[in-house]
mmCIF file of C-alpha atoms and ligand atoms in Angstrom:
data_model
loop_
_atom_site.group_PDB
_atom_site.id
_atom_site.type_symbol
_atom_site.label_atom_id
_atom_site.label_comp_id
_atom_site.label_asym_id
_atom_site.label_seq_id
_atom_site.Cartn_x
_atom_site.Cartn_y
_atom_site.Cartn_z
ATOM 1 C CA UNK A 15 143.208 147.718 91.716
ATOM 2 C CA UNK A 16 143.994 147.035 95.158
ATOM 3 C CA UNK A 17 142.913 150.313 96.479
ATOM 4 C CA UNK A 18 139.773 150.344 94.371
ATOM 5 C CA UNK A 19 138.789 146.602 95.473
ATOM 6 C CA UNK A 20 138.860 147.964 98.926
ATOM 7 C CA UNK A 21 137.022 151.394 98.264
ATOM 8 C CA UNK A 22 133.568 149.447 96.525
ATOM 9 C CA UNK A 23 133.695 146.694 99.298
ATOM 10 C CA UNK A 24 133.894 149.680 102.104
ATOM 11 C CA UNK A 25 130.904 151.549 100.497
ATOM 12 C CA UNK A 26 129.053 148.566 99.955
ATOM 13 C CA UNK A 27 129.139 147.187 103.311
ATOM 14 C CA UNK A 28 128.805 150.601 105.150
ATOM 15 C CA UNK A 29 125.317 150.965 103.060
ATOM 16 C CA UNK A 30 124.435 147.557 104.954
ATOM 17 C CA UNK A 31 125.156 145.231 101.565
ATOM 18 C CA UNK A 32 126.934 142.051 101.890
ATOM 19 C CA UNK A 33 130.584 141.746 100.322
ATOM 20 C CA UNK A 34 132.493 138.135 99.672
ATOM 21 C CA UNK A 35 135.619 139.269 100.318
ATOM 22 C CA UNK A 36 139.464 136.794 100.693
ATOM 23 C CA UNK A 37 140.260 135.229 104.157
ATOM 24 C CA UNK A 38 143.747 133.512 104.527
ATOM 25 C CA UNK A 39 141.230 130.538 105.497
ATOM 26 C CA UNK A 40 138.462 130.534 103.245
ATOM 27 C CA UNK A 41 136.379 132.889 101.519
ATOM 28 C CA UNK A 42 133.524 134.831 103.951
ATOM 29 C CA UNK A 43 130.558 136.362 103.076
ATOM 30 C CA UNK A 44 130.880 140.039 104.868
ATOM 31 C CA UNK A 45 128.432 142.179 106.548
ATOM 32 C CA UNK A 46 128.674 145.293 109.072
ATOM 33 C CA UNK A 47 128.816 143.624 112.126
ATOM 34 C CA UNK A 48 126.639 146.113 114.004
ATOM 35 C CA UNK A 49 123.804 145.775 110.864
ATOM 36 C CA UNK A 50 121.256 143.482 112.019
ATOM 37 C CA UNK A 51 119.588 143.582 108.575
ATOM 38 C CA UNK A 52 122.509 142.899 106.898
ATOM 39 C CA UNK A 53 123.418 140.007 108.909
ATOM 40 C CA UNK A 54 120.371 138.966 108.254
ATOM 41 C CA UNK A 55 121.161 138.732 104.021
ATOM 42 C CA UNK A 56 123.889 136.331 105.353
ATOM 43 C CA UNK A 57 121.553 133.953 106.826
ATOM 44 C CA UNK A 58 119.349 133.885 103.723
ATOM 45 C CA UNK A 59 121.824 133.650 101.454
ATOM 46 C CA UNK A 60 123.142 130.796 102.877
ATOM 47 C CA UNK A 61 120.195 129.151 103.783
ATOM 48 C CA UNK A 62 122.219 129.392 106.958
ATOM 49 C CA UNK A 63 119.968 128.098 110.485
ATOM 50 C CA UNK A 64 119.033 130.806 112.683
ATOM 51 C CA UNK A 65 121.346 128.459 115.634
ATOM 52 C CA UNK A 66 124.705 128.859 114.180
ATOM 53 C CA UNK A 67 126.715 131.842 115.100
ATOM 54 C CA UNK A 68 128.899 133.924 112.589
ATOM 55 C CA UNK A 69 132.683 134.934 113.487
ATOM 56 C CA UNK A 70 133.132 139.507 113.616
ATOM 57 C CA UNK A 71 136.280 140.114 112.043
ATOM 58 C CA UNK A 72 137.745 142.753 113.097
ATOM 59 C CA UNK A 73 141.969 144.340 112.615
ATOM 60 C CA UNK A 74 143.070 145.390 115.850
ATOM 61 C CA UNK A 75 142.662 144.459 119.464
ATOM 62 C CA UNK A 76 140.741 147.576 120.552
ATOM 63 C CA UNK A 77 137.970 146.538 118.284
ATOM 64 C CA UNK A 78 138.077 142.620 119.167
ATOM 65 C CA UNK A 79 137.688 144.442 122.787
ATOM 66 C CA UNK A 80 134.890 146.614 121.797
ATOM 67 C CA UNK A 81 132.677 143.595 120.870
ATOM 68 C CA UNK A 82 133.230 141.932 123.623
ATOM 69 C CA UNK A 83 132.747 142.374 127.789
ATOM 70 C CA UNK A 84 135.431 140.570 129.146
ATOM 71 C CA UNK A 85 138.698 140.286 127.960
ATOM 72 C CA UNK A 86 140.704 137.542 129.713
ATOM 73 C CA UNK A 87 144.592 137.837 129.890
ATOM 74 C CA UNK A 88 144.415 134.590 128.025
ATOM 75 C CA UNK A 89 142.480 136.417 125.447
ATOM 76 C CA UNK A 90 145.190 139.087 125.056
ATOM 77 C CA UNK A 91 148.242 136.019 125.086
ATOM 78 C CA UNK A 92 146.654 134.108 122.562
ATOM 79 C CA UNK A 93 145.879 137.191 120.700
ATOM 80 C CA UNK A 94 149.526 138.602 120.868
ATOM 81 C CA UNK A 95 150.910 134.802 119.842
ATOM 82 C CA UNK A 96 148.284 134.436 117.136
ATOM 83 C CA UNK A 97 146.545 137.560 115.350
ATOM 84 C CA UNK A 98 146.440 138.328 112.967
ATOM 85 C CA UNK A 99 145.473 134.329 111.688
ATOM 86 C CA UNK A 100 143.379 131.700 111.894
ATOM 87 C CA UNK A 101 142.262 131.229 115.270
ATOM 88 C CA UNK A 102 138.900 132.468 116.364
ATOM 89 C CA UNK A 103 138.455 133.416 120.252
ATOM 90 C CA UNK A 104 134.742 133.418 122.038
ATOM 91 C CA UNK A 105 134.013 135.364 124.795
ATOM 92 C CA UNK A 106 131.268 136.986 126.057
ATOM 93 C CA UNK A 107 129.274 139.016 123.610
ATOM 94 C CA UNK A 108 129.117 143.371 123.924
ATOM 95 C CA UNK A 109 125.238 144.897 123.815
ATOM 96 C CA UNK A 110 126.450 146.293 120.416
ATOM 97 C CA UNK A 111 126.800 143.472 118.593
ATOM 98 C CA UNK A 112 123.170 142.380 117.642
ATOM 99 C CA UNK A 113 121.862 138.791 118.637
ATOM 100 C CA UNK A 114 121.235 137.987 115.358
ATOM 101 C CA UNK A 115 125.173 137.242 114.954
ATOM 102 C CA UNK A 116 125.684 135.323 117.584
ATOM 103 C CA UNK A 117 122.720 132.864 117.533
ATOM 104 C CA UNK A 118 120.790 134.709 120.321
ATOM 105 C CA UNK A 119 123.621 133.107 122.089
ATOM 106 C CA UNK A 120 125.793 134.836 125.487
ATOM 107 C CA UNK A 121 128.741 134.609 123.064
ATOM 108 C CA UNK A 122 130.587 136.029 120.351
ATOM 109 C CA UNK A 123 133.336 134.168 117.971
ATOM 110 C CA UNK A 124 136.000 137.204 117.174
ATOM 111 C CA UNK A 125 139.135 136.562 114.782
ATOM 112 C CA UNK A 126 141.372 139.132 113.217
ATOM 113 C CA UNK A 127 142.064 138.075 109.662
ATOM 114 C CA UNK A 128 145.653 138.095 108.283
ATOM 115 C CA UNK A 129 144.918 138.345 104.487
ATOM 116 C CA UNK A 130 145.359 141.895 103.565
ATOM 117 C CA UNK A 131 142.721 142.410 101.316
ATOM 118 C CA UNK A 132 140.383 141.318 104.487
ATOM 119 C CA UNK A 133 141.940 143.835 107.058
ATOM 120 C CA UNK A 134 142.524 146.908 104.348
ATOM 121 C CA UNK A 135 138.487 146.351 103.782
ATOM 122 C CA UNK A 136 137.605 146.050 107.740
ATOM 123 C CA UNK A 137 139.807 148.810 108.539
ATOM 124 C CA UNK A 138 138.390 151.359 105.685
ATOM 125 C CA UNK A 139 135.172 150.575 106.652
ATOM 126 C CA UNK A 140 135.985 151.012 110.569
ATOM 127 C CA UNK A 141 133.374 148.876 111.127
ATOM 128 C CA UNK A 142 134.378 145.154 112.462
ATOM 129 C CA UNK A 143 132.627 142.501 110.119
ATOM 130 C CA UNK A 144 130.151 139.118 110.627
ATOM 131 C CA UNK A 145 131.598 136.849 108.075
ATOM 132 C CA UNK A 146 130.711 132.720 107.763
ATOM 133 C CA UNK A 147 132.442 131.004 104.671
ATOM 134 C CA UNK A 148 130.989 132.230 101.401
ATOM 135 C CA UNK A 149 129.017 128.422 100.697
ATOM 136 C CA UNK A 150 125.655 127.152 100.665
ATOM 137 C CA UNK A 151 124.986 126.110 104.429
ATOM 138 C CA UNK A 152 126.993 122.931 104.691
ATOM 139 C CA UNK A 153 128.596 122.630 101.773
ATOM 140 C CA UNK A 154 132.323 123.092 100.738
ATOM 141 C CA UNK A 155 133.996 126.358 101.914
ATOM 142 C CA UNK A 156 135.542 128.239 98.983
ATOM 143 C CA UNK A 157 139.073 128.502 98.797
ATOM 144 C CA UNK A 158 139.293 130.325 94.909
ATOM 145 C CA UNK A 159 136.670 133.321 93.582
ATOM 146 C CA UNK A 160 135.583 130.381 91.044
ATOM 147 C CA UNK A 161 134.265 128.498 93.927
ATOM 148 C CA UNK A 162 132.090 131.168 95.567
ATOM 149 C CA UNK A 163 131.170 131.869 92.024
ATOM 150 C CA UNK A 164 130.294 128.314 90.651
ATOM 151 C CA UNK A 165 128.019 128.070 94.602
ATOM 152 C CA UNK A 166 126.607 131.434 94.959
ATOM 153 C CA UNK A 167 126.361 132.767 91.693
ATOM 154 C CA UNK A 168 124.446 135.932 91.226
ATOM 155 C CA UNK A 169 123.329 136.096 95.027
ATOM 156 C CA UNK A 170 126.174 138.551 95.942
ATOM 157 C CA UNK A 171 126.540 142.177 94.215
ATOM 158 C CA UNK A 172 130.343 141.837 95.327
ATOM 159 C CA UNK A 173 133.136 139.299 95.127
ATOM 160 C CA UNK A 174 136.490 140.760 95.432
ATOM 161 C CA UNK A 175 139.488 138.395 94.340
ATOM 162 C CA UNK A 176 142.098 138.076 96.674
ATOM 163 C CA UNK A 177 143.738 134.942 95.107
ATOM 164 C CA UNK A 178 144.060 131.395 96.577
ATOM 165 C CA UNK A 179 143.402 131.089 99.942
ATOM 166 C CA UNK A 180 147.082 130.423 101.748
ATOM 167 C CA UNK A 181 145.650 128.224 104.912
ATOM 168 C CA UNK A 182 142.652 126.300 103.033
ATOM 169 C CA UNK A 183 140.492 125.309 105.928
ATOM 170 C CA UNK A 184 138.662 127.471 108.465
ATOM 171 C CA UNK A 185 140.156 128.678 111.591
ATOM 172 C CA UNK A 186 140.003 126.962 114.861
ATOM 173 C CA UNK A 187 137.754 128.066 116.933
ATOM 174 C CA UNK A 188 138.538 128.224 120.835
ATOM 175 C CA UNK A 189 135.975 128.870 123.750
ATOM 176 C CA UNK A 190 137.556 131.203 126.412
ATOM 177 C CA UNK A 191 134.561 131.243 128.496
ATOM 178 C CA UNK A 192 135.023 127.653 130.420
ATOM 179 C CA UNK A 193 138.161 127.319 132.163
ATOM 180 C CA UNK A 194 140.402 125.686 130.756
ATOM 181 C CA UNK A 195 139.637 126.473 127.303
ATOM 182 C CA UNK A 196 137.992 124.214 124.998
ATOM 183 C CA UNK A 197 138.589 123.513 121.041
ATOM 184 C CA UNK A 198 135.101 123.962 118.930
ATOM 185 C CA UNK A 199 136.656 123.507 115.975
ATOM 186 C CA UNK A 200 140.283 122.465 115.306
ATOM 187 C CA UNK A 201 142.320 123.891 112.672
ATOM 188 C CA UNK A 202 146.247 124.717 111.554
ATOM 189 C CA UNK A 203 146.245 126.333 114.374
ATOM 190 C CA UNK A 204 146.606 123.386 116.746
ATOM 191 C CA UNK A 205 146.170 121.795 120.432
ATOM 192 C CA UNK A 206 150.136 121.875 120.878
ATOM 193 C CA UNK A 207 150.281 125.362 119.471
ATOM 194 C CA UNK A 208 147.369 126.645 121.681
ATOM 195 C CA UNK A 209 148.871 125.013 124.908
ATOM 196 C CA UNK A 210 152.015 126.466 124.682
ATOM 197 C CA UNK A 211 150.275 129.577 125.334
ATOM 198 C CA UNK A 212 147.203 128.914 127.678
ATOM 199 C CA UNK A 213 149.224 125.533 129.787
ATOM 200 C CA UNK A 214 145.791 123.368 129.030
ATOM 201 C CA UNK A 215 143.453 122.825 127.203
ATOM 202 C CA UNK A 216 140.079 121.100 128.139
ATOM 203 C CA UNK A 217 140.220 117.449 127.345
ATOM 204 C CA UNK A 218 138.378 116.613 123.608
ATOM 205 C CA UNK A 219 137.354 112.911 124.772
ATOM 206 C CA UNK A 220 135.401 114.431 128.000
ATOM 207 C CA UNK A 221 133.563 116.592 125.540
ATOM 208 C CA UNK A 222 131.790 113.688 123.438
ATOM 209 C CA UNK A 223 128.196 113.526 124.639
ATOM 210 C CA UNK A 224 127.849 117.393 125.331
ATOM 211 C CA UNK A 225 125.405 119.635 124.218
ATOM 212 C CA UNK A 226 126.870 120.881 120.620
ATOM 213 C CA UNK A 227 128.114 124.064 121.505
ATOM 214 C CA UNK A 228 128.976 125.093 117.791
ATOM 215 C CA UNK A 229 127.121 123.775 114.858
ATOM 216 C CA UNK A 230 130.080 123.448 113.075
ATOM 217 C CA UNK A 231 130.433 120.590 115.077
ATOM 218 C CA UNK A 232 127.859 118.564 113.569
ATOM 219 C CA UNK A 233 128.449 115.250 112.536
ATOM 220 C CA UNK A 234 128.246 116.102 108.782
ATOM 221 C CA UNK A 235 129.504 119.300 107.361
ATOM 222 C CA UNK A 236 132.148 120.317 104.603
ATOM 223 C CA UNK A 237 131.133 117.980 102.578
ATOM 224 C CA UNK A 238 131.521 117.273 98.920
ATOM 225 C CA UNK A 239 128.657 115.989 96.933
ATOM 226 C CA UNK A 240 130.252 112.861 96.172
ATOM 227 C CA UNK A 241 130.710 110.399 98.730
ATOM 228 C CA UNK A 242 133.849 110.801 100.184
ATOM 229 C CA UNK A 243 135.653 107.900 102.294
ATOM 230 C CA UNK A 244 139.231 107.849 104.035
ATOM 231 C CA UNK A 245 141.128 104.610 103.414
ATOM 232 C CA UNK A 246 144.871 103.133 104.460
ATOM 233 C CA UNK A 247 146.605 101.300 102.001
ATOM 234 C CA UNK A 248 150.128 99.800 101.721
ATOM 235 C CA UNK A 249 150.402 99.383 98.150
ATOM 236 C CA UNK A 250 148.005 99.104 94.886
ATOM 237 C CA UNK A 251 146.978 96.113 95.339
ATOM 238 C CA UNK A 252 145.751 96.907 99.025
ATOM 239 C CA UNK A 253 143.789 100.040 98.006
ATOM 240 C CA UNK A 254 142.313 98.223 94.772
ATOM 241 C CA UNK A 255 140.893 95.558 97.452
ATOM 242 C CA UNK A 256 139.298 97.799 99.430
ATOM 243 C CA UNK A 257 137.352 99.889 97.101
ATOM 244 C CA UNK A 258 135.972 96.692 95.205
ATOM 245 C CA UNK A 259 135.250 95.442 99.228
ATOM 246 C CA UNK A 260 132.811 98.409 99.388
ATOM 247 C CA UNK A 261 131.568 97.267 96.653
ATOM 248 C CA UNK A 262 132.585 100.444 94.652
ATOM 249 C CA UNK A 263 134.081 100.094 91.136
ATOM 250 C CA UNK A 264 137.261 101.957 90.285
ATOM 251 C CA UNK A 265 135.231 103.567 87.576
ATOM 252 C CA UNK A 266 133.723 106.848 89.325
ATOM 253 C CA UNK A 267 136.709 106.642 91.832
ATOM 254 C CA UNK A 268 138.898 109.961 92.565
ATOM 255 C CA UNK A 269 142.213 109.211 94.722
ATOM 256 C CA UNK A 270 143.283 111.819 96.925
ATOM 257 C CA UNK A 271 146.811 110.547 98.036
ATOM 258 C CA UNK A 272 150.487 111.914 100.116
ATOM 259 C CA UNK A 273 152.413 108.945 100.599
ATOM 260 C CA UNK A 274 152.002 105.849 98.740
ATOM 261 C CA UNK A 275 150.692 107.024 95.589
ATOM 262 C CA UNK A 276 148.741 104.545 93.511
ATOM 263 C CA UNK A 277 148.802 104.066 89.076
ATOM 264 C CA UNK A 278 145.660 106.081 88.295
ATOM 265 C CA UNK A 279 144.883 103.215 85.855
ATOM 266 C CA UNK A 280 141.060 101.640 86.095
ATOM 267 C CA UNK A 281 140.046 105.398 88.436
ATOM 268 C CA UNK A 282 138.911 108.376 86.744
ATOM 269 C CA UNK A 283 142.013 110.210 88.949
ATOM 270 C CA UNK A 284 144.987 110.139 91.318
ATOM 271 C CA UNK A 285 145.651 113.482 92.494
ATOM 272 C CA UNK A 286 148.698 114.278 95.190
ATOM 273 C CA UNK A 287 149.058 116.696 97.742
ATOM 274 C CA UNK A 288 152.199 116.999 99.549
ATOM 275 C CA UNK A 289 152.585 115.012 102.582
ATOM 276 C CA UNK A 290 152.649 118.407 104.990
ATOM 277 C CA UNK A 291 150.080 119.552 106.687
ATOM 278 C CA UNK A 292 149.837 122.816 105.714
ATOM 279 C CA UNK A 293 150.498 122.624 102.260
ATOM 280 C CA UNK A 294 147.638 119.889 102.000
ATOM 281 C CA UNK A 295 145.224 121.680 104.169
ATOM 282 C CA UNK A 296 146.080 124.380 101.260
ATOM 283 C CA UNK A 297 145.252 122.386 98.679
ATOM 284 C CA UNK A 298 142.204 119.795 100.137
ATOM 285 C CA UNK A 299 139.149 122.121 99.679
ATOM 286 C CA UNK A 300 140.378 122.598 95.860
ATOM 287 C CA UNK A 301 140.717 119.005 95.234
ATOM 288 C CA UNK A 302 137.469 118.202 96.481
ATOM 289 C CA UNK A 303 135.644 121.101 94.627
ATOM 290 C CA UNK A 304 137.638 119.451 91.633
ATOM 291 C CA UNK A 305 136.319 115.956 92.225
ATOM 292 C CA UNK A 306 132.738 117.368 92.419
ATOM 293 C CA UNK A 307 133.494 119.557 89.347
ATOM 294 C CA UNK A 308 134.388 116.373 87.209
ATOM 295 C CA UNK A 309 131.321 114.369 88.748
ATOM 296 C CA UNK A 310 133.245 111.625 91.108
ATOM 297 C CA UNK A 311 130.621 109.422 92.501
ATOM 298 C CA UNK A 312 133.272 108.808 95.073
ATOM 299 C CA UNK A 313 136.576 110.494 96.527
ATOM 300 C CA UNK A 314 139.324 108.237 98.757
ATOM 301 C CA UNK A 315 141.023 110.121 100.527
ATOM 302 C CA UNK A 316 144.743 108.043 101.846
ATOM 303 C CA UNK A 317 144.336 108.543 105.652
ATOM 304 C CA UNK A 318 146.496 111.210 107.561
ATOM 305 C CA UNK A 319 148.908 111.101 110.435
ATOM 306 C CA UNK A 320 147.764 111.063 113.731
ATOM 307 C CA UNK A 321 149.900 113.660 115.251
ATOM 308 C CA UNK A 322 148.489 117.174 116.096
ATOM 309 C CA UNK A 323 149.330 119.374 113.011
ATOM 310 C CA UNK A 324 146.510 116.933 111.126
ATOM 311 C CA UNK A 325 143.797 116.986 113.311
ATOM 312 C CA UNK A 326 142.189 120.154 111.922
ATOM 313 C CA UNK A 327 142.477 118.482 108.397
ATOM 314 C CA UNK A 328 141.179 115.201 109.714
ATOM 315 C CA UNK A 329 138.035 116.815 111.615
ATOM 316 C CA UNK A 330 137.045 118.010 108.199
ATOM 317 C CA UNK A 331 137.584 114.645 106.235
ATOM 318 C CA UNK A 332 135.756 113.073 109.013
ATOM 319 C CA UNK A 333 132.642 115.249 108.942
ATOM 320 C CA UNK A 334 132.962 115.718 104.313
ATOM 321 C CA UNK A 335 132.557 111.481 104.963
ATOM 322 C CA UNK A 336 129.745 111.331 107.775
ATOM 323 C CA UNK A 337 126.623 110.006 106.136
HETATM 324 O O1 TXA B 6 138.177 130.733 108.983
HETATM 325 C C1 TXA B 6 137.035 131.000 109.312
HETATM 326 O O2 TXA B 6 136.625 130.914 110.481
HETATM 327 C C2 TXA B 6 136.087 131.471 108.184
HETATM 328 C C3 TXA B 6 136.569 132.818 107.675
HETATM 329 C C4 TXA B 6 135.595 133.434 106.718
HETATM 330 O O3 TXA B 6 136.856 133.652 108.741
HETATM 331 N N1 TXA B 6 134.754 131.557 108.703
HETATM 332 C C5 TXA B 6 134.024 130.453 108.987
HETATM 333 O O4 TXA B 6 132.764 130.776 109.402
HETATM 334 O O5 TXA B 6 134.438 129.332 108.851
HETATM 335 P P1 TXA B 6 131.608 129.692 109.516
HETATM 336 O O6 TXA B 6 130.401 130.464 109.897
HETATM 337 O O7 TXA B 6 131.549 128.913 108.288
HETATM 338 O O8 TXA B 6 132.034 128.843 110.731
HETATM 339 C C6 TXA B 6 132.045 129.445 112.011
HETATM 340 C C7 TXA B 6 132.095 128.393 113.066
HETATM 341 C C8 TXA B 6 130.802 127.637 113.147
HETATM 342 O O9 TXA B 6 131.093 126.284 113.456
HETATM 343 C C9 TXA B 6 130.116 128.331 114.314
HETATM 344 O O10 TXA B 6 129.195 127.482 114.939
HETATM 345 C C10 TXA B 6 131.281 128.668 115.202
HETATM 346 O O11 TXA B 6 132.313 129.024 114.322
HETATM 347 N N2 TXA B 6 130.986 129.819 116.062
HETATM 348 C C11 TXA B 6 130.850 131.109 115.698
HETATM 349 N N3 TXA B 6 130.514 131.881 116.749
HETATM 350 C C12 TXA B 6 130.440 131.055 117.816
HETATM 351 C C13 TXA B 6 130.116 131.222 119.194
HETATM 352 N N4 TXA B 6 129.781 132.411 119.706
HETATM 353 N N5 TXA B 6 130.128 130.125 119.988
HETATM 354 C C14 TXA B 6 130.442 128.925 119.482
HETATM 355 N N6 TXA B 6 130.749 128.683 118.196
HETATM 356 C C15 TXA B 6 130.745 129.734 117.376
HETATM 357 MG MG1 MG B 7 131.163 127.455 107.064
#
């Protein structure tokens, strides 16, 4: 099974066909990386803007080297510490990866996946792959085959199944070109994590008001159909208050809670993720998928920590709320 999932993806994407194929973040829709006309099938697929970059995944460090024309000693620290896994590096793009990929942009995102699925396919192609989350532009990544399914339907000749995806959110994405390096995206891999490798890190709050350097920055992304808001409560009563403060009605309301977990009586649902941040990073896209699935008109979501392992979680709830 294994073997032969690998074999079709390999042929397909060698004959410059796309493939969605497992992450341990989320699902990605795969091209050859060197294929500017496959690419291209990504971006229409997707509905994807010409602006936003895609990540080349690739399963060894002479071919994240090969895409790229400088390779920092941070680049090689941060590799050794954290590749395979979910952190994606940019640095300055190679000739042979087409401009298409990277936005017309000087730079290329490069990440060596950990699920093995993803790096038996990359490596039996040889080729090193462009790969965005397998969603409408936007939208919800996938975390299950269902979910690529249910969004993408029949626009993919290939989905292999590689199971649940074990991290749940998409990797963080870190700019080595600027000095000291600065967080795009923030994920499970996070700012304390990073810093014990590279000392620094370039400060998040001086970075509000610059130009968007990744799109996945926008304001809204992720995001759920239903409207999705974060709240705090102490108790029932407290949460109850809120919602009907909004001017919501419990009716139509999905809870998404980890610590005080309300009666599910008068909502449509309380679901509960485990109050760790990996195992609810895990589990968030699935929920929310779920919430759409069963038609919420709106999801609470009981607000997270504030300490660094949450931040990548929190960036997405933030953005999945922004109106
Ligand atoms: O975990 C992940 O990163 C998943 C799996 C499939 O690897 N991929 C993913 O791709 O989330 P996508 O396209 O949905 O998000 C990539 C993010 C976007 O925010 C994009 O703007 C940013 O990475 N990005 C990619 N290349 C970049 C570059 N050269 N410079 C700045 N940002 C870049
Ligand atoms: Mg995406």
């Amino acid at each position: 099974m294994f073997e032969q999932a690998v074999k079709s993806a390999a042929k397909q994407l060698r004959s410059g066909d796309v493939v969605v194929l497992p992450t341990e973040t989320v699902y990605g829709l795969a091209a050859n990386a060197f294929d500017e006309k496959a690419v291209a099938k990504i971006f229409e697929i997707k509905g994807r803007p010409a602006h936003n970059p895609i990540i080349v995944h690739v399963v060894s460090l002479d071919m994240a080297r090969s895409c790229v024309t400088a390779w920092p000693d941070l680049a090689e620290k941060l590799a050794r510490a954290f590749w395979p896994g979910p952190l994606t590096l940019v640095l300055p793009r190679a000739e042979r990866i087409p401009s298409i990929v990277t936005a017309h942009g000087p730079t290329v995102g490069i990440r060596w996946p950990s699920h093995p699925l993803a790096q038996a396919i990359i490596r039996e192609c040889g080729l090193p792959l462009a790969a965005p989350s397998a969603n409408p532009s936007n939208l919800l990544s996938p975390t299950t085959v269902e979910h690529v399914v249910k969004a993408l339907g029949d626009r993919v000749p290939l989905v292999i199944d590689g199971g649940q995806c074990q991290v749940g959110i998409e990797s963080t994405v870190l700019d080595l070109t600027v000095s000291p390096p600065r967080v795009l995206r923030p994920g499970i891999i996070h700012d304390e994590a990073l810093i014990a490798v590279t000392g620094t890190l370039s400060d998040r709050d001086a970075q509000q008001g610059q130009a968007v350097k990744s799109p996945g920055m926008l304001a809204k992304h992720y995001a759920p159909r239903a409207k999705l808001m974060t709240l705090n409560w102490r108790n029932d009563r407290e949460l109850r208050q809120q919602i009907l403060n909004t001017s919501n009605s419990l009716a139509g309301c999905h809870v998404i809670a980890h610590s005080v977990i309300p009666s599910a009586e008068g909502f449509d649902r309380v679901s509960v993720i485990p109050h760790d941040p990996e195992a609810f990073a895990r589990a968030l896209y699935a929920e929310l998928h779920c919430c759409d699935e069963l038609g919420a008109k709106v999801i609470i979501v009981e607000s997270l920590p504030k300490t660094s392992e949450w931040t990548g979680i929190a960036d997405r709830l933030k953005r999945a709320s922004a109106t």
